[in-house]
PDB file of C-alpha atoms in Angstrom:
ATOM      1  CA  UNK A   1      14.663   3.659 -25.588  1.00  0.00           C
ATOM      2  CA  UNK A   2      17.543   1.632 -24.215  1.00  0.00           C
ATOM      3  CA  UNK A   3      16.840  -2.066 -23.699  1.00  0.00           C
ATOM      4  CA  UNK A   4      18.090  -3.455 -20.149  1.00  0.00           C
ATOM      5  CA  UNK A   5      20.385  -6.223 -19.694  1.00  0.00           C
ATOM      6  CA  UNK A   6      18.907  -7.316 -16.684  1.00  0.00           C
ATOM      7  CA  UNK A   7      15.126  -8.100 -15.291  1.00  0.00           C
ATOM      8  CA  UNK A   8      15.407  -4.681 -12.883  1.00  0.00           C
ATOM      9  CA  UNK A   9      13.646  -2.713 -15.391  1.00  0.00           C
ATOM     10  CA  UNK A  10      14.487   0.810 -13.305  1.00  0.00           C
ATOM     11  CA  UNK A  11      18.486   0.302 -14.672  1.00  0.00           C
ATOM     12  CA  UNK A  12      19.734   1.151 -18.182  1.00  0.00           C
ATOM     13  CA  UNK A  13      22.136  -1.063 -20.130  1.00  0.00           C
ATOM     14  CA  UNK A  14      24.955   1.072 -18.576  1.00  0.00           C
ATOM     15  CA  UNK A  15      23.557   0.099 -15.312  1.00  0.00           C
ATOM     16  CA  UNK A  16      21.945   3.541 -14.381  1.00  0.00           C
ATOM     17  CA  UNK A  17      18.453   4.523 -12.398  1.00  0.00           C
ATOM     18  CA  UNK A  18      16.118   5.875 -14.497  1.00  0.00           C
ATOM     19  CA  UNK A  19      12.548   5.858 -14.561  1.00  0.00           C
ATOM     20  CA  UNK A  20      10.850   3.429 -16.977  1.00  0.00           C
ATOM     21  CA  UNK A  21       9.892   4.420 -20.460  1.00  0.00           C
ATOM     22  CA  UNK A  22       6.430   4.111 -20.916  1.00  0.00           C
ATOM     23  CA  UNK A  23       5.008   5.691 -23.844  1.00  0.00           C
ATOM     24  CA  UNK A  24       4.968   2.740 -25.840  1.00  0.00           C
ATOM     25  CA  UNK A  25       2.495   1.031 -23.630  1.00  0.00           C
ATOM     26  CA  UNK A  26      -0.931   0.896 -24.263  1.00  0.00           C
ATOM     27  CA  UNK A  27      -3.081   2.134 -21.724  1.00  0.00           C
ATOM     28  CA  UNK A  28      -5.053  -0.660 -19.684  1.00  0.00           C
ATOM     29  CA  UNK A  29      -7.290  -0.683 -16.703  1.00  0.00           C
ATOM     30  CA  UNK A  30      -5.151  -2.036 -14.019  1.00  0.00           C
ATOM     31  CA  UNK A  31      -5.825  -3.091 -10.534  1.00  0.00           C
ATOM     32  CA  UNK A  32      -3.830  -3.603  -7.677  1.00  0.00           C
ATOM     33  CA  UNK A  33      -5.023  -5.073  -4.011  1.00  0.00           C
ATOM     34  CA  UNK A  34      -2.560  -5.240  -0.970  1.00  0.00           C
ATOM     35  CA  UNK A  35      -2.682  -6.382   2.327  1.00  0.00           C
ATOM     36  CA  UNK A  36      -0.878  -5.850   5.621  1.00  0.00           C
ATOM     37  CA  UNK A  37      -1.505  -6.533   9.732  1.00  0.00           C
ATOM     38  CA  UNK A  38      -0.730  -4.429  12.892  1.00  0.00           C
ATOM     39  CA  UNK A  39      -0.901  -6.351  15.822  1.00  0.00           C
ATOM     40  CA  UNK A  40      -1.037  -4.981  19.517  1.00  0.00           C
ATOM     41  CA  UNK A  41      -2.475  -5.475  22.699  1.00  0.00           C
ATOM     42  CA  UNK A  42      -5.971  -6.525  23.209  1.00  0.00           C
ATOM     43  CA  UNK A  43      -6.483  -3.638  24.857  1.00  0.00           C
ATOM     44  CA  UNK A  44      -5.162  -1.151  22.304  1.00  0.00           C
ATOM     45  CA  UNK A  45      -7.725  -2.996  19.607  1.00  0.00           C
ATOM     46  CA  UNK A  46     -10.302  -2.102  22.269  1.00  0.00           C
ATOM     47  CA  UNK A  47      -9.851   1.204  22.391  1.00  0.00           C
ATOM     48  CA  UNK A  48      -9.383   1.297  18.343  1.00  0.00           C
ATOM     49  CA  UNK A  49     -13.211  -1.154  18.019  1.00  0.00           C
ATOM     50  CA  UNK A  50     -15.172   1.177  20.941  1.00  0.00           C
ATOM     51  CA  UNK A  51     -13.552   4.565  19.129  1.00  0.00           C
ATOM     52  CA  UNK A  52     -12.563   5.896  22.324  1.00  0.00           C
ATOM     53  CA  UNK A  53      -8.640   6.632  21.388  1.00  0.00           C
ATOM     54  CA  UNK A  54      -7.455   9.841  22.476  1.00  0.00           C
ATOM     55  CA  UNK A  55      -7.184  11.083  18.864  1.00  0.00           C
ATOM     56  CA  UNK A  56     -10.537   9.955  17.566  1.00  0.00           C
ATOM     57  CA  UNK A  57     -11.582   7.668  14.886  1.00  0.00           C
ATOM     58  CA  UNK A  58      -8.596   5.418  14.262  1.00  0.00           C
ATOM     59  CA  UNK A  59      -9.665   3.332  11.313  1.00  0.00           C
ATOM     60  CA  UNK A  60     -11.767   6.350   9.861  1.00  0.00           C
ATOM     61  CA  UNK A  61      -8.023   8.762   9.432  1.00  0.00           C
ATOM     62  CA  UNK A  62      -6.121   5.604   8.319  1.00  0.00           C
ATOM     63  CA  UNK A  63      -8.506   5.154   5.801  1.00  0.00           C
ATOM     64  CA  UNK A  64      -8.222   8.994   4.570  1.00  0.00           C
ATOM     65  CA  UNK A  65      -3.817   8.683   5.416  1.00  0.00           C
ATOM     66  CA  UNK A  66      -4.215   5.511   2.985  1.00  0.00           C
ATOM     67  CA  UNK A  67      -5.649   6.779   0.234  1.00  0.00           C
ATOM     68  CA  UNK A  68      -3.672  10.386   0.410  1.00  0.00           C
ATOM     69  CA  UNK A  69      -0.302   8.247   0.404  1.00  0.00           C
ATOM     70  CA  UNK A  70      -1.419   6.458  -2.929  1.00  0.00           C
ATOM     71  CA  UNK A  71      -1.753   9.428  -5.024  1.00  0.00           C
ATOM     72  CA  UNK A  72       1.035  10.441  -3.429  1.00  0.00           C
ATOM     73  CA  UNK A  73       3.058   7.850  -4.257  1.00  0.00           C
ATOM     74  CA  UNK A  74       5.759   8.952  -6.645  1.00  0.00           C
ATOM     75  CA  UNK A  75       6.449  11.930  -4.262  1.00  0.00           C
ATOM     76  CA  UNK A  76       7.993   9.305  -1.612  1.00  0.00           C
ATOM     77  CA  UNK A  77       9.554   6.741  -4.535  1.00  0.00           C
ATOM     78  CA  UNK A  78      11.502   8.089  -6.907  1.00  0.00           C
ATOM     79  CA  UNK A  79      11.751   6.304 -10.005  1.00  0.00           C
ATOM     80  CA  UNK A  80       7.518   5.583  -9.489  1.00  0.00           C
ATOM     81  CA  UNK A  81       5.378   7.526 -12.513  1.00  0.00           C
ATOM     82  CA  UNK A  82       2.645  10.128 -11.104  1.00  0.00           C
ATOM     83  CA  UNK A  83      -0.735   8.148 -12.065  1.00  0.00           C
ATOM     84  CA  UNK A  84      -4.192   9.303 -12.748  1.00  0.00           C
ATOM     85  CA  UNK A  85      -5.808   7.222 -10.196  1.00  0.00           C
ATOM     86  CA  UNK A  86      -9.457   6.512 -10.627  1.00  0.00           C
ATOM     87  CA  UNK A  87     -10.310   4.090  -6.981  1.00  0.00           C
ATOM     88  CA  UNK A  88      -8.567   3.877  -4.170  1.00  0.00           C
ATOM     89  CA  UNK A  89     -10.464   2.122  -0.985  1.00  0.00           C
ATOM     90  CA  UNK A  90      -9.283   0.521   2.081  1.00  0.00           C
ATOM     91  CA  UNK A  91     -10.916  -1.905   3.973  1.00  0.00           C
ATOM     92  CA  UNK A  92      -9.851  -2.730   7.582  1.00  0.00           C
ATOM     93  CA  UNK A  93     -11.101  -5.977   9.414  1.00  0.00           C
ATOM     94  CA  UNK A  94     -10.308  -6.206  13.395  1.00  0.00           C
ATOM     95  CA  UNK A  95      -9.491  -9.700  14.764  1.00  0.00           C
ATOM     96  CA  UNK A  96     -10.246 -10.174  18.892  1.00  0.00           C
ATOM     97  CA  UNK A  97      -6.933 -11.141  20.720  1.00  0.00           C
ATOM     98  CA  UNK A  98      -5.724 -14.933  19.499  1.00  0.00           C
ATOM     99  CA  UNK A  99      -2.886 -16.072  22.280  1.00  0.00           C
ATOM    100  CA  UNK A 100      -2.729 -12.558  23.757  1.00  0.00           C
ATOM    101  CA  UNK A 101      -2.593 -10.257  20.648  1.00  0.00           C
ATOM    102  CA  UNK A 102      -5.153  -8.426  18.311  1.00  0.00           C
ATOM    103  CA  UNK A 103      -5.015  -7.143  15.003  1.00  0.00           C
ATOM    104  CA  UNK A 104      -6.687  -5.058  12.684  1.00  0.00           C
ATOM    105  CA  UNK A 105      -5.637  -6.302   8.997  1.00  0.00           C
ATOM    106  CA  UNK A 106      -5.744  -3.235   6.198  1.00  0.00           C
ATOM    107  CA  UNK A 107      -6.543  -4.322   2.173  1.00  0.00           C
ATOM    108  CA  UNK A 108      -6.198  -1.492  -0.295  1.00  0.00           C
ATOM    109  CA  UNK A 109      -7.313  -1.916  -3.801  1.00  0.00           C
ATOM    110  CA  UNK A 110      -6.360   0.828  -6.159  1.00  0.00           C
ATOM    111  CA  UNK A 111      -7.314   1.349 -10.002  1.00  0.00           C
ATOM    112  CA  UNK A 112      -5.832   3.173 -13.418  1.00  0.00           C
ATOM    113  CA  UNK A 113      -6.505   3.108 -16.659  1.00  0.00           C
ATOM    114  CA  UNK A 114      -2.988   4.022 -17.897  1.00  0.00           C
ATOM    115  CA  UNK A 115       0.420   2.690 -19.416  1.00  0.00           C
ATOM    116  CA  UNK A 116       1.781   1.491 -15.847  1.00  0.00           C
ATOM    117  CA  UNK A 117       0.009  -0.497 -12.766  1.00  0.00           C
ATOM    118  CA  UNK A 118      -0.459   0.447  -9.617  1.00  0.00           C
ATOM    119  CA  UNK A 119       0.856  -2.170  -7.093  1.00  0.00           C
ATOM    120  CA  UNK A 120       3.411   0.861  -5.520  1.00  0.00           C
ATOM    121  CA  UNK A 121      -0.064   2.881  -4.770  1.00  0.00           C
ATOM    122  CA  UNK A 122      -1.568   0.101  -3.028  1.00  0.00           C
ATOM    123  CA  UNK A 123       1.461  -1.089  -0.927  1.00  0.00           C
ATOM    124  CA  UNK A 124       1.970   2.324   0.131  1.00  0.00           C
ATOM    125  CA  UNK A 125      -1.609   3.014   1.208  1.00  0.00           C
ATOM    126  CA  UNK A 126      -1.254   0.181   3.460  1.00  0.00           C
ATOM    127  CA  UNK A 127       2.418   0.676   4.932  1.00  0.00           C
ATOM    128  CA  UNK A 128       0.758   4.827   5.615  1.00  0.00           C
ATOM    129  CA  UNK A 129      -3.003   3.389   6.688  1.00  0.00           C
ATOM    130  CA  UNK A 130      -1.107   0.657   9.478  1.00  0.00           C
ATOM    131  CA  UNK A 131       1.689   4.068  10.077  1.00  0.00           C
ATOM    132  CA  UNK A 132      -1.478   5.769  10.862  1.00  0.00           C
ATOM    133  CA  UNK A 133      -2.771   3.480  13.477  1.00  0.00           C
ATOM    134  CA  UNK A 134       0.840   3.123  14.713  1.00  0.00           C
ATOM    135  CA  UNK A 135       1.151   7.037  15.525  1.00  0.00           C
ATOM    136  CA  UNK A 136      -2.843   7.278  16.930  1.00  0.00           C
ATOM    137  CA  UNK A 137      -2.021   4.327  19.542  1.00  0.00           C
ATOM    138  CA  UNK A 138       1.489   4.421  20.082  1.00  0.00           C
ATOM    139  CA  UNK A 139       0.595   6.160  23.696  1.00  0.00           C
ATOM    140  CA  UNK A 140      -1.701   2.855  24.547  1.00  0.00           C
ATOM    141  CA  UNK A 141       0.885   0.617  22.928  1.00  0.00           C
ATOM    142  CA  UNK A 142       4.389   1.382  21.561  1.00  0.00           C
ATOM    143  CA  UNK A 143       4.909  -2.532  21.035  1.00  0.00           C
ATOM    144  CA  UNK A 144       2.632  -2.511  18.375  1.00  0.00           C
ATOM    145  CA  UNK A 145       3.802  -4.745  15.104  1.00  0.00           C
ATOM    146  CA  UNK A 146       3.081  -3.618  11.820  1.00  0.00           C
ATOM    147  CA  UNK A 147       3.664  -7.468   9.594  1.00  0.00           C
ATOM    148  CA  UNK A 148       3.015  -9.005   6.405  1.00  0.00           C
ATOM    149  CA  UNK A 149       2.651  -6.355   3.496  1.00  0.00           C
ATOM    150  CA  UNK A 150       2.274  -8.016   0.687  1.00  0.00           C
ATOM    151  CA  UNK A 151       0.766  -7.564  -2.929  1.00  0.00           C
ATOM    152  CA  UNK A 152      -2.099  -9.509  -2.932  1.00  0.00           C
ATOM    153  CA  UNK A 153      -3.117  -9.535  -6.563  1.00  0.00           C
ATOM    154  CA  UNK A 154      -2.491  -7.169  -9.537  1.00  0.00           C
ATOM    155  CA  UNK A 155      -4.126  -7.210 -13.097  1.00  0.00           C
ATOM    156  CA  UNK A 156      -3.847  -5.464 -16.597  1.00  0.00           C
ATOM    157  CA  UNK A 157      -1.061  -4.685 -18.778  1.00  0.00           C
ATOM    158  CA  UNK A 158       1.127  -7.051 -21.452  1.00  0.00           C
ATOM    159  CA  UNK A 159       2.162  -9.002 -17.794  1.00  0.00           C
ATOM    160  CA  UNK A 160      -1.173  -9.877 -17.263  1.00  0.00           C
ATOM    161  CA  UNK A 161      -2.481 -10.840 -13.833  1.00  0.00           C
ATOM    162  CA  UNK A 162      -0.134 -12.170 -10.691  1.00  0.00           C
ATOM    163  CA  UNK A 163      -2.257 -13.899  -7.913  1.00  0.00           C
ATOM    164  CA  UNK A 164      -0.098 -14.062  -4.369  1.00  0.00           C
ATOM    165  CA  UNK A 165      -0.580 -15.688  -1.210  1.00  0.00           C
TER     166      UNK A 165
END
């Protein structure tokens, strides 16, 4: 195993991608929550709260596009490991229009027991499950803003746990 020279663990001494080494690690449960926001129109979180959009149940097939884009994961980032994942949910809370906009806010908490965490899994199930409300409303709303993704929280492994804002 070659030891980096620098904090980006994905780069070798020489300065080339590669995907991290992790054999050595002991396997850990490890849990990752993140969080993201799509606002739009009152009137497009409306339609998305009453489930009459054109293409059905919004919330209920970004829930389903969330969860398929975390085990998908290191198919869309490369140097990402393929993980046994054993939970992924999604939660989605709506919030009524506050100075002429509305929101629905997506969490997605996603668990291994493995060598590696799972904070890429959860980020991407929210960037796909706010994508997914994006494309199912865009015909109600193509000013819709998709806003503060963020790892929330992550825990396990020799780093132990990291608590955001």
């Amino acid at each position: 195993m070659t030891t980096p020279t620098s904090p980006l663990t994905h780069f070798d001494a020489q300065g080339q991608a590669h995907m991290v080494d992790v054999a050595a690690k002991a396997s850990t449960h490890r849990i990752a929550v993140a969080q993201g926001r799509i606002d739009m129109k009152p009137a497009t979180l409306a339609l998305i709260v009453s489930g009459s959009a054109k293409k059905g149940d919004v919330l209920g097939i970004a829930r389903i596009a969330g969860i398929m884009a975390a085990k998908k994961t290191s198919d869309l980032i490369p140097l990402c490991h393929p993980l046994a994942l054993t939970r992924v949910a999604l939660e989605f809370v709506t919030s009524p229009a506050d100075g002429g906009t509305g929101s629905v806010t997506c969490t997605a908490t996603v668990e291994t027991v493995g060598p590696t965490g799972v904070e890429m899994e959860a980020l991407t199930a929210v960037n796909i499950a706010l994508l997914t409300i994006y494309d199912m409303c865009k015909a109600a709303d193509r000013g819709m803003t998709i806003t503060d993704v963020k790892l929330l929280e992550k825990h396990g492994g020799k780093s132990g746990s990291f608590v955001g804002g």
